[in-house]
């Protein structure tokens, strides 16, 4: 499949290429529940969510959306939507409870049932190996700042490839390693809640190393037809003004927010300006000979998660900061326009900008929008309907941006809406709803929102309007 051959023939009919992948995405800790069942052991999020004040209302993922027990019901929802693909993550502590050593057969059986159910429904499984639920035992041994964690991750990747390699078409090593490194170890708003700039940089490198090691393991274990991928939450960074100071602020954020992953993975190098920016924190001696050749293991596609842009200016950020090396030089400014319930600006142009940037910087690398969506204050009305016109408008604008990028030559292969279900939204607990399916967390009742019906229509039409 290639990019669109021509722009749409009307202002309202935006058709996507034949074979474009339409999906939704979820993450294990956010939906599965069953946190202590069938051999699963605690992850860093189980531990973190029990620390007073870390998660709104003291919420945990113990039950979440109870997906573990409602698997058939949720696969039926996916079939009803008509998605071609479903992107889920595997809970590492459910499969390898201590992060190393014996495999938990009951944990693997759950993912076998999930994958087999998807295939029976005609839905292509897309598995993410890591969406932030590091086994607590590995964190106790040093976590991602420790090199050994990368090797344990590669072993876990091998376990999953052996178990499901004949049935899963796409394997994503990591989801948003920036969040795992810098929110988990930099400013501590995510698990494990550490605030150490050096630890965050070490974690970023070891996540890159883990990706490269796992990619090699997957290549050796999977059929030639299987795809190996990585998903990054790349930042659409804009300088507040054209002043040299503001432009340098944008450069710094691009270095520690984007190129800290893009350069090692696609070019086998560290960004030179990042090394200079962080010289007061580290000399990067933890990067060993051969590491950058490993991080640059070839992959078949790059996933992009996008929600909103960032506007930056010269200044300083609050401490502790996730922006290692930039915190004393950069401040974040509010972007104009409407905002979601997360107080994130709505700006679909940022997604277009990222896609065309990657078109230019990574020629020949297929792109997939692996997360895009919005939280709003949804509720079921007295008749049981959940009307969410703001979400429909958000999704329409962002799909139109993807279409525009396709028309301008970006090789975008698919779009995965975040998220299928309302879920545990990390530090926000259950207070923010991203799903196109409403979940009443007291009863676990699922209700299609208007956005779900709208998305099903988009999929059936193969695009917007017309």
GROMACS .gro file of C-alpha atoms in nm:
model
  466
    1UNK     CA    1   0.000   0.000   0.000
    2UNK     CA    2   0.128   0.345  -0.086
    3UNK     CA    3   0.023   0.698  -0.001
    4UNK     CA    4  -0.286   0.845  -0.164
    5UNK     CA    5  -0.250   0.903  -0.535
    6UNK     CA    6  -0.460   1.216  -0.528
    7UNK     CA    7  -0.644   1.449  -0.299
    8UNK     CA    8  -1.015   1.382  -0.231
    9UNK     CA    9  -1.256   1.472  -0.508
   10UNK     CA   10  -1.483   1.667  -0.275
   11UNK     CA   11  -1.451   1.859   0.048
   12UNK     CA   12  -1.657   1.607   0.241
   13UNK     CA   13  -1.551   1.265   0.107
   14UNK     CA   14  -1.210   1.170   0.241
   15UNK     CA   15  -1.134   0.813   0.141
   16UNK     CA   16  -0.840   0.619   0.282
   17UNK     CA   17  -0.631   0.366   0.087
   18UNK     CA   18  -0.746   0.010   0.034
   19UNK     CA   19  -0.606  -0.200   0.317
   20UNK     CA   20  -0.580   0.090   0.562
   21UNK     CA   21  -0.589  -0.055   0.913
   22UNK     CA   22  -0.870   0.071   1.135
   23UNK     CA   23  -0.834  -0.013   1.502
   24UNK     CA   24  -0.869   0.074   1.865
   25UNK     CA   25  -0.609   0.044   2.140
   26UNK     CA   26  -0.599  -0.044   2.509
   27UNK     CA   27  -0.337  -0.122   2.776
   28UNK     CA   28  -0.330  -0.415   3.017
   29UNK     CA   29  -0.312  -0.233   3.351
   30UNK     CA   30  -0.577   0.014   3.242
   31UNK     CA   31  -0.845  -0.241   3.159
   32UNK     CA   32  -0.768  -0.596   3.271
   33UNK     CA   33  -0.820  -0.595   3.646
   34UNK     CA   34  -0.767  -0.938   3.807
   35UNK     CA   35  -0.452  -0.789   3.955
   36UNK     CA   36  -0.382  -1.078   4.190
   37UNK     CA   37  -0.547  -1.366   4.004
   38UNK     CA   38  -0.403  -1.672   3.831
   39UNK     CA   39  -0.045  -1.606   3.929
   40UNK     CA   40  -0.010  -1.239   3.838
   41UNK     CA   41   0.223  -1.051   4.073
   42UNK     CA   42   0.244  -0.676   4.141
   43UNK     CA   43   0.374  -0.434   3.883
   44UNK     CA   44   0.517  -0.093   3.962
   45UNK     CA   45   0.171   0.050   3.903
   46UNK     CA   46   0.014  -0.178   4.163
   47UNK     CA   47   0.271  -0.050   4.412
   48UNK     CA   48   0.260   0.315   4.305
   49UNK     CA   49  -0.119   0.341   4.309
   50UNK     CA   50  -0.121   0.238   4.674
   51UNK     CA   51   0.101   0.525   4.784
   52UNK     CA   52  -0.128   0.794   4.930
   53UNK     CA   53  -0.161   1.096   4.703
   54UNK     CA   54  -0.019   0.942   4.386
   55UNK     CA   55  -0.347   0.858   4.211
   56UNK     CA   56  -0.664   1.064   4.223
   57UNK     CA   57  -0.921   0.934   4.472
   58UNK     CA   58  -0.683   0.653   4.572
   59UNK     CA   59  -0.791   0.454   4.265
   60UNK     CA   60  -0.604   0.142   4.157
   61UNK     CA   61  -0.615  -0.094   3.860
   62UNK     CA   62  -0.723  -0.388   4.076
   63UNK     CA   63  -1.052  -0.420   3.887
   64UNK     CA   64  -1.025  -0.150   3.617
   65UNK     CA   65  -1.269  -0.239   3.335
   66UNK     CA   66  -1.266  -0.608   3.439
   67UNK     CA   67  -1.154  -0.705   3.089
   68UNK     CA   68  -0.991  -1.022   3.224
   69UNK     CA   69  -1.336  -1.161   3.306
   70UNK     CA   70  -1.528  -0.990   3.024
   71UNK     CA   71  -1.304  -1.087   2.736
   72UNK     CA   72  -1.578  -1.232   2.515
   73UNK     CA   73  -1.801  -0.929   2.570
   74UNK     CA   74  -1.522  -0.691   2.472
   75UNK     CA   75  -1.429  -0.890   2.161
   76UNK     CA   76  -1.796  -0.872   2.063
   77UNK     CA   77  -1.776  -0.492   2.097
   78UNK     CA   78  -1.475  -0.485   1.865
   79UNK     CA   79  -1.660  -0.700   1.612
   80UNK     CA   80  -1.960  -0.466   1.635
   81UNK     CA   81  -1.737  -0.167   1.561
   82UNK     CA   82  -1.600  -0.341   1.253
   83UNK     CA   83  -1.234  -0.274   1.336
   84UNK     CA   84  -0.976  -0.456   1.127
   85UNK     CA   85  -0.714  -0.451   1.405
   86UNK     CA   86  -0.699  -0.443   1.783
   87UNK     CA   87  -0.393  -0.316   1.969
   88UNK     CA   88  -0.359  -0.454   2.322
   89UNK     CA   89  -0.070  -0.485   2.565
   90UNK     CA   90   0.057  -0.785   2.754
   91UNK     CA   91   0.104  -0.756   3.130
   92UNK     CA   92   0.463  -0.865   3.189
   93UNK     CA   93   0.393  -0.968   3.555
   94UNK     CA   94   0.102  -1.182   3.439
   95UNK     CA   95   0.328  -1.385   3.208
   96UNK     CA   96   0.665  -1.376   3.388
   97UNK     CA   97   0.562  -1.287   3.744
   98UNK     CA   98   0.907  -1.207   3.880
   99UNK     CA   99   1.031  -1.051   3.556
  100UNK     CA  100   1.267  -1.342   3.504
  101UNK     CA  101   1.258  -1.717   3.537
  102UNK     CA  102   0.946  -1.935   3.534
  103UNK     CA  103   0.663  -1.858   3.294
  104UNK     CA  104   0.307  -1.842   3.428
  105UNK     CA  105   0.101  -2.070   3.205
  106UNK     CA  106  -0.232  -1.931   3.327
  107UNK     CA  107  -0.120  -1.583   3.232
  108UNK     CA  108  -0.020  -1.696   2.884
  109UNK     CA  109  -0.354  -1.876   2.849
  110UNK     CA  110  -0.540  -1.548   2.891
  111UNK     CA  111  -0.356  -1.395   2.596
  112UNK     CA  112  -0.403  -1.712   2.392
  113UNK     CA  113  -0.778  -1.680   2.448
  114UNK     CA  114  -0.766  -1.313   2.355
  115UNK     CA  115  -0.572  -1.371   2.034
  116UNK     CA  116  -0.777  -1.672   1.931
  117UNK     CA  117  -1.098  -1.480   1.997
  118UNK     CA  118  -0.979  -1.189   1.786
  119UNK     CA  119  -0.882  -1.415   1.498
  120UNK     CA  120  -1.217  -1.592   1.516
  121UNK     CA  121  -1.385  -1.250   1.493
  122UNK     CA  122  -1.175  -1.162   1.187
  123UNK     CA  123  -0.969  -0.903   1.376
  124UNK     CA  124  -0.592  -0.873   1.340
  125UNK     CA  125  -0.410  -0.887   1.679
  126UNK     CA  126  -0.146  -0.619   1.743
  127UNK     CA  127   0.047  -0.695   2.061
  128UNK     CA  128   0.245  -0.444   2.266
  129UNK     CA  129   0.496  -0.607   2.499
  130UNK     CA  130   0.544  -0.316   2.736
  131UNK     CA  131   0.291  -0.051   2.837
  132UNK     CA  132   0.453   0.055   3.166
  133UNK     CA  133   0.369  -0.239   3.396
  134UNK     CA  134   0.722  -0.338   3.498
  135UNK     CA  135   0.724  -0.632   3.743
  136UNK     CA  136   0.787  -0.488   4.088
  137UNK     CA  137   1.068  -0.736   4.153
  138UNK     CA  138   1.264  -0.588   3.861
  139UNK     CA  139   1.209  -0.236   3.994
  140UNK     CA  140   1.336  -0.351   4.332
  141UNK     CA  141   1.649  -0.473   4.152
  142UNK     CA  142   1.704  -0.130   3.993
  143UNK     CA  143   1.428  -0.087   3.735
  144UNK     CA  144   1.492   0.070   3.397
  145UNK     CA  145   1.796   0.269   3.517
  146UNK     CA  146   1.962  -0.074   3.559
  147UNK     CA  147   2.105  -0.231   3.244
  148UNK     CA  148   1.998  -0.579   3.349
  149UNK     CA  149   1.630  -0.490   3.298
  150UNK     CA  150   1.688  -0.464   2.923
  151UNK     CA  151   1.810  -0.824   2.910
  152UNK     CA  152   1.515  -0.946   3.114
  153UNK     CA  153   1.283  -0.771   2.870
  154UNK     CA  154   1.442  -0.949   2.575
  155UNK     CA  155   1.387  -1.283   2.749
  156UNK     CA  156   1.022  -1.195   2.806
  157UNK     CA  157   0.988  -1.101   2.437
  158UNK     CA  158   1.114  -1.448   2.350
  159UNK     CA  159   0.855  -1.608   2.576
  160UNK     CA  160   0.574  -1.421   2.402
  161UNK     CA  161   0.707  -1.489   2.053
  162UNK     CA  162   0.724  -1.861   2.125
  163UNK     CA  163   0.371  -1.864   2.267
  164UNK     CA  164   0.190  -1.647   2.011
  165UNK     CA  165   0.430  -1.589   1.724
  166UNK     CA  166   0.221  -1.798   1.485
  167UNK     CA  167  -0.094  -1.592   1.550
  168UNK     CA  168   0.003  -1.231   1.618
  169UNK     CA  169   0.073  -1.029   1.304
  170UNK     CA  170   0.239  -0.723   1.460
  171UNK     CA  171   0.462  -0.701   1.768
  172UNK     CA  172   0.533  -0.364   1.927
  173UNK     CA  173   0.822  -0.373   2.172
  174UNK     CA  174   0.755  -0.059   2.378
  175UNK     CA  175   0.476   0.193   2.414
  176UNK     CA  176   0.584   0.550   2.489
  177UNK     CA  177   0.925   0.486   2.646
  178UNK     CA  178   0.950   0.862   2.705
  179UNK     CA  179   0.673   0.836   2.966
  180UNK     CA  180   0.826   0.530   3.129
  181UNK     CA  181   1.165   0.701   3.158
  182UNK     CA  182   1.085   1.063   3.230
  183UNK     CA  183   0.748   1.054   3.407
  184UNK     CA  184   0.847   0.742   3.599
  185UNK     CA  185   1.201   0.840   3.699
  186UNK     CA  186   1.225   1.214   3.623
  187UNK     CA  187   0.937   1.394   3.788
  188UNK     CA  188   0.777   1.090   3.947
  189UNK     CA  189   0.415   1.147   3.844
  190UNK     CA  190   0.403   0.793   3.704
  191UNK     CA  191   0.521   0.466   3.853
  192UNK     CA  192   0.764   0.398   4.011
  193UNK     CA  193   0.756   0.761   4.125
  194UNK     CA  194   1.128   0.838   4.136
  195UNK     CA  195   1.266   1.191   4.087
  196UNK     CA  196   1.621   1.160   3.958
  197UNK     CA  197   1.735   1.320   3.630
  198UNK     CA  198   2.027   1.081   3.591
  199UNK     CA  199   1.803   0.781   3.649
  200UNK     CA  200   1.562   0.909   3.382
  201UNK     CA  201   1.839   0.933   3.122
  202UNK     CA  202   1.974   0.591   3.213
  203UNK     CA  203   1.620   0.454   3.187
  204UNK     CA  204   1.573   0.608   2.842
  205UNK     CA  205   1.891   0.443   2.715
  206UNK     CA  206   1.808   0.106   2.865
  207UNK     CA  207   1.457   0.122   2.716
  208UNK     CA  208   1.618   0.183   2.376
  209UNK     CA  209   1.853  -0.107   2.441
  210UNK     CA  210   1.562  -0.327   2.549
  211UNK     CA  211   1.381  -0.242   2.228
  212UNK     CA  212   1.682  -0.336   2.016
  213UNK     CA  213   1.749  -0.659   2.203
  214UNK     CA  214   1.383  -0.759   2.186
  215UNK     CA  215   1.360  -0.672   1.815
  216UNK     CA  216   1.647  -0.913   1.745
  217UNK     CA  217   1.485  -1.187   1.953
  218UNK     CA  218   1.153  -1.137   1.778
  219UNK     CA  219   1.317  -1.147   1.436
  220UNK     CA  220   1.475  -1.481   1.521
  221UNK     CA  221   1.154  -1.635   1.654
  222UNK     CA  222   0.871  -1.497   1.437
  223UNK     CA  223   0.758  -1.592   1.088
  224UNK     CA  224   0.900  -1.373   0.812
  225UNK     CA  225   0.554  -1.221   0.760
  226UNK     CA  226   0.533  -1.081   1.116
  227UNK     CA  227   0.596  -0.711   1.174
  228UNK     CA  228   0.819  -0.569   1.447
  229UNK     CA  229   0.739  -0.217   1.559
  230UNK     CA  230   0.796   0.052   1.822
  231UNK     CA  231   0.552   0.318   1.942
  232UNK     CA  232   0.671   0.665   2.046
  233UNK     CA  233   0.474   0.958   2.184
  234UNK     CA  234   0.655   1.215   1.973
  235UNK     CA  235   0.615   1.577   2.075
  236UNK     CA  236   0.490   1.831   1.823
  237UNK     CA  237   0.702   2.114   1.963
  238UNK     CA  238   0.649   2.478   1.864
  239UNK     CA  239   0.851   2.779   1.973
  240UNK     CA  240   0.642   3.062   2.115
  241UNK     CA  241   0.826   3.308   1.890
  242UNK     CA  242   1.103   3.317   1.633
  243UNK     CA  243   1.351   3.457   1.884
  244UNK     CA  244   1.677   3.258   1.911
  245UNK     CA  245   1.603   3.188   2.276
  246UNK     CA  246   1.258   3.044   2.210
  247UNK     CA  247   1.383   2.844   1.913
  248UNK     CA  248   1.658   2.700   2.131
  249UNK     CA  249   1.396   2.604   2.389
  250UNK     CA  250   1.211   2.409   2.119
  251UNK     CA  251   1.537   2.243   2.013
  252UNK     CA  252   1.605   2.129   2.370
  253UNK     CA  253   1.261   1.973   2.405
  254UNK     CA  254   1.291   1.808   2.066
  255UNK     CA  255   1.623   1.657   2.177
  256UNK     CA  256   1.504   1.508   2.507
  257UNK     CA  257   1.145   1.446   2.394
  258UNK     CA  258   1.192   1.305   2.044
  259UNK     CA  259   1.546   1.255   1.919
  260UNK     CA  260   1.658   1.073   2.235
  261UNK     CA  261   1.464   0.780   2.084
  262UNK     CA  262   1.459   0.852   1.711
  263UNK     CA  263   1.835   0.889   1.674
  264UNK     CA  264   1.942   0.569   1.855
  265UNK     CA  265   1.665   0.361   1.695
  266UNK     CA  266   1.696   0.481   1.336
  267UNK     CA  267   2.050   0.616   1.313
  268UNK     CA  268   2.245   0.430   1.581
  269UNK     CA  269   2.365   0.748   1.752
  270UNK     CA  270   2.295   0.982   2.041
  271UNK     CA  271   2.195   1.341   1.952
  272UNK     CA  272   2.507   1.551   1.999
  273UNK     CA  273   2.311   1.847   2.132
  274UNK     CA  274   2.138   1.625   2.389
  275UNK     CA  275   2.477   1.508   2.514
  276UNK     CA  276   2.583   1.873   2.550
  277UNK     CA  277   2.255   1.975   2.715
  278UNK     CA  278   2.284   1.700   2.976
  279UNK     CA  279   2.660   1.729   3.045
  280UNK     CA  280   2.584   1.861   3.392
  281UNK     CA  281   2.391   1.542   3.469
  282UNK     CA  282   2.590   1.265   3.303
  283UNK     CA  283   2.878   1.183   3.070
  284UNK     CA  284   2.668   0.900   2.918
  285UNK     CA  285   2.931   0.644   3.015
  286UNK     CA  286   2.649   0.396   3.077
  287UNK     CA  287   2.621   0.364   2.697
  288UNK     CA  288   2.850   0.069   2.629
  289UNK     CA  289   3.030  -0.031   2.311
  290UNK     CA  290   2.786  -0.191   2.069
  291UNK     CA  291   2.473  -0.053   2.238
  292UNK     CA  292   2.386   0.189   1.960
  293UNK     CA  293   2.423  -0.080   1.695
  294UNK     CA  294   2.177  -0.285   1.899
  295UNK     CA  295   1.926  -0.002   1.943
  296UNK     CA  296   1.925   0.044   1.564
  297UNK     CA  297   1.790  -0.305   1.490
  298UNK     CA  298   1.566  -0.269   1.181
  299UNK     CA  299   1.191  -0.245   1.239
  300UNK     CA  300   0.897  -0.267   1.001
  301UNK     CA  301   0.695   0.033   1.113
  302UNK     CA  302   0.690   0.318   1.362
  303UNK     CA  303   0.387   0.388   1.576
  304UNK     CA  304   0.303   0.748   1.666
  305UNK     CA  305   0.087   0.844   1.964
  306UNK     CA  306  -0.045   1.200   1.943
  307UNK     CA  307  -0.291   1.400   2.150
  308UNK     CA  308  -0.186   1.767   2.148
  309UNK     CA  309   0.107   1.998   2.064
  310UNK     CA  310   0.350   2.170   2.302
  311UNK     CA  311   0.435   2.541   2.291
  312UNK     CA  312   0.764   2.637   2.456
  313UNK     CA  313   0.964   2.950   2.531
  314UNK     CA  314   1.287   3.039   2.703
  315UNK     CA  315   1.250   3.022   3.081
  316UNK     CA  316   1.252   2.748   3.342
  317UNK     CA  317   1.026   2.460   3.441
  318UNK     CA  318   0.906   2.340   3.778
  319UNK     CA  319   1.129   2.100   3.967
  320UNK     CA  320   1.139   1.805   3.961
  321UNK     CA  321   1.108   1.812   3.584
  322UNK     CA  322   1.080   1.534   3.327
  323UNK     CA  323   1.287   1.743   3.084
  324UNK     CA  324   1.640   1.645   3.183
  325UNK     CA  325   1.888   1.904   3.062
  326UNK     CA  326   1.614   2.146   2.957
  327UNK     CA  327   1.437   2.231   3.282
  328UNK     CA  328   1.642   2.544   3.348
  329UNK     CA  329   1.604   2.674   2.996
  330UNK     CA  330   1.245   2.604   2.893
  331UNK     CA  331   0.897   2.693   3.008
  332UNK     CA  332   0.574   2.561   2.861
  333UNK     CA  333   0.308   2.803   2.739
  334UNK     CA  334  -0.065   2.734   2.695
  335UNK     CA  335  -0.158   2.661   2.335
  336UNK     CA  336  -0.463   2.841   2.194
  337UNK     CA  337  -0.793   2.677   2.111
  338UNK     CA  338  -1.048   2.447   2.278
  339UNK     CA  339  -0.935   2.198   2.540
  340UNK     CA  340  -1.025   1.847   2.644
  341UNK     CA  341  -1.113   1.729   2.995
  342UNK     CA  342  -0.738   1.670   3.042
  343UNK     CA  343  -0.688   2.042   2.975
  344UNK     CA  344  -0.498   1.947   2.660
  345UNK     CA  345  -0.536   2.175   2.358
  346UNK     CA  346  -0.716   2.040   2.054
  347UNK     CA  347  -0.494   2.091   1.750
  348UNK     CA  348  -0.498   1.834   1.470
  349UNK     CA  349  -0.230   2.025   1.279
  350UNK     CA  350   0.025   1.888   1.525
  351UNK     CA  351  -0.046   1.533   1.407
  352UNK     CA  352  -0.006   1.639   1.045
  353UNK     CA  353   0.323   1.811   1.130
  354UNK     CA  354   0.462   1.498   1.292
  355UNK     CA  355   0.361   1.272   1.006
  356UNK     CA  356   0.519   1.491   0.737
  357UNK     CA  357   0.831   1.539   0.949
  358UNK     CA  358   0.872   1.163   0.969
  359UNK     CA  359   0.798   1.133   0.598
  360UNK     CA  360   1.102   1.355   0.537
  361UNK     CA  361   1.334   1.228   0.811
  362UNK     CA  362   1.261   0.855   0.790
  363UNK     CA  363   1.197   0.779   0.422
  364UNK     CA  364   1.091   0.421   0.369
  365UNK     CA  365   0.963   0.372   0.726
  366UNK     CA  366   0.588   0.298   0.729
  367UNK     CA  367   0.395   0.494   0.992
  368UNK     CA  368   0.093   0.398   1.201
  369UNK     CA  369  -0.104   0.629   1.430
  370UNK     CA  370  -0.118   0.393   1.726
  371UNK     CA  371  -0.300   0.624   1.970
  372UNK     CA  372  -0.517   0.929   1.918
  373UNK     CA  373  -0.822   1.035   2.112
  374UNK     CA  374  -0.962   1.267   2.376
  375UNK     CA  375  -1.110   1.265   2.725
  376UNK     CA  376  -1.438   1.444   2.788
  377UNK     CA  377  -1.682   1.443   3.080
  378UNK     CA  378  -1.914   1.178   2.940
  379UNK     CA  379  -2.219   1.042   3.116
  380UNK     CA  380  -2.517   0.825   3.035
  381UNK     CA  381  -2.837   1.029   3.009
  382UNK     CA  382  -3.169   0.906   3.156
  383UNK     CA  383  -3.241   0.713   2.837
  384UNK     CA  384  -2.904   0.540   2.856
  385UNK     CA  385  -2.741   0.726   2.569
  386UNK     CA  386  -2.391   0.873   2.588
  387UNK     CA  387  -2.362   1.173   2.363
  388UNK     CA  388  -2.007   1.297   2.302
  389UNK     CA  389  -2.010   1.542   2.009
  390UNK     CA  390  -1.682   1.701   2.119
  391UNK     CA  391  -1.503   1.367   2.084
  392UNK     CA  392  -1.655   1.309   1.741
  393UNK     CA  393  -1.532   1.653   1.632
  394UNK     CA  394  -1.185   1.580   1.773
  395UNK     CA  395  -1.160   1.246   1.594
  396UNK     CA  396  -1.294   1.387   1.267
  397UNK     CA  397  -1.034   1.664   1.268
  398UNK     CA  398  -0.747   1.427   1.342
  399UNK     CA  399  -0.851   1.172   1.082
  400UNK     CA  400  -0.871   1.456   0.831
  401UNK     CA  401  -0.515   1.549   0.932
  402UNK     CA  402  -0.401   1.191   0.870
  403UNK     CA  403  -0.570   1.200   0.530
  404UNK     CA  404  -0.395   1.528   0.447
  405UNK     CA  405  -0.061   1.374   0.542
  406UNK     CA  406  -0.134   1.074   0.320
  407UNK     CA  407  -0.219   1.304   0.032
  408UNK     CA  408   0.113   1.481   0.089
  409UNK     CA  409   0.312   1.160   0.065
  410UNK     CA  410   0.333   1.026   0.421
  411UNK     CA  411   0.320   0.647   0.424
  412UNK     CA  412   0.057   0.605   0.696
  413UNK     CA  413  -0.074   0.248   0.716
  414UNK     CA  414  -0.333   0.269   0.992
  415UNK     CA  415  -0.513   0.456   1.269
  416UNK     CA  416  -0.583   0.321   1.619
  417UNK     CA  417  -0.830   0.520   1.824
  418UNK     CA  418  -0.758   0.560   2.195
  419UNK     CA  419  -0.944   0.402   2.352
  420UNK     CA  420  -1.194   0.122   2.320
  421UNK     CA  421  -1.308   0.147   2.684
  422UNK     CA  422  -1.319   0.402   2.960
  423UNK     CA  423  -1.043   0.283   3.191
  424UNK     CA  424  -0.791   0.350   3.466
  425UNK     CA  425  -0.625   0.668   3.343
  426UNK     CA  426  -0.298   0.638   3.532
  427UNK     CA  427  -0.250   0.915   3.790
  428UNK     CA  428  -0.603   1.044   3.712
  429UNK     CA  429  -0.760   0.716   3.820
  430UNK     CA  430  -1.116   0.679   3.692
  431UNK     CA  431  -1.181   1.053   3.671
  432UNK     CA  432  -1.099   1.084   3.298
  433UNK     CA  433  -1.280   0.901   3.021
  434UNK     CA  434  -1.109   0.838   2.686
  435UNK     CA  435  -1.325   0.545   2.570
  436UNK     CA  436  -1.570   0.531   2.285
  437UNK     CA  437  -1.746   0.271   2.500
  438UNK     CA  438  -1.874   0.406   2.832
  439UNK     CA  439  -1.802   0.187   3.136
  440UNK     CA  440  -2.007   0.217   3.453
  441UNK     CA  441  -1.731   0.112   3.691
  442UNK     CA  442  -1.976   0.015   3.966
  443UNK     CA  443  -2.157  -0.238   3.745
  444UNK     CA  444  -1.907  -0.279   3.456
  445UNK     CA  445  -2.194  -0.216   3.214
  446UNK     CA  446  -2.068  -0.120   2.867
  447UNK     CA  447  -2.256   0.136   2.656
  448UNK     CA  448  -2.159   0.248   2.308
  449UNK     CA  449  -2.112   0.624   2.296
  450UNK     CA  450  -2.217   0.821   1.990
  451UNK     CA  451  -1.848   0.834   1.896
  452UNK     CA  452  -1.839   0.453   1.875
  453UNK     CA  453  -2.125   0.451   1.627
  454UNK     CA  454  -1.960   0.733   1.434
  455UNK     CA  455  -1.629   0.544   1.419
  456UNK     CA  456  -1.802   0.225   1.307
  457UNK     CA  457  -1.954   0.425   1.020
  458UNK     CA  458  -1.614   0.570   0.928
  459UNK     CA  459  -1.468   0.219   0.914
  460UNK     CA  460  -1.757   0.087   0.707
  461UNK     CA  461  -1.721   0.375   0.458
  462UNK     CA  462  -1.344   0.360   0.454
  463UNK     CA  463  -1.317   0.728   0.537
  464UNK     CA  464  -1.495   1.049   0.627
  465UNK     CA  465  -1.816   1.177   0.471
  466UNK     CA  466  -1.964   1.102   0.133
   0.00000   0.00000   0.00000
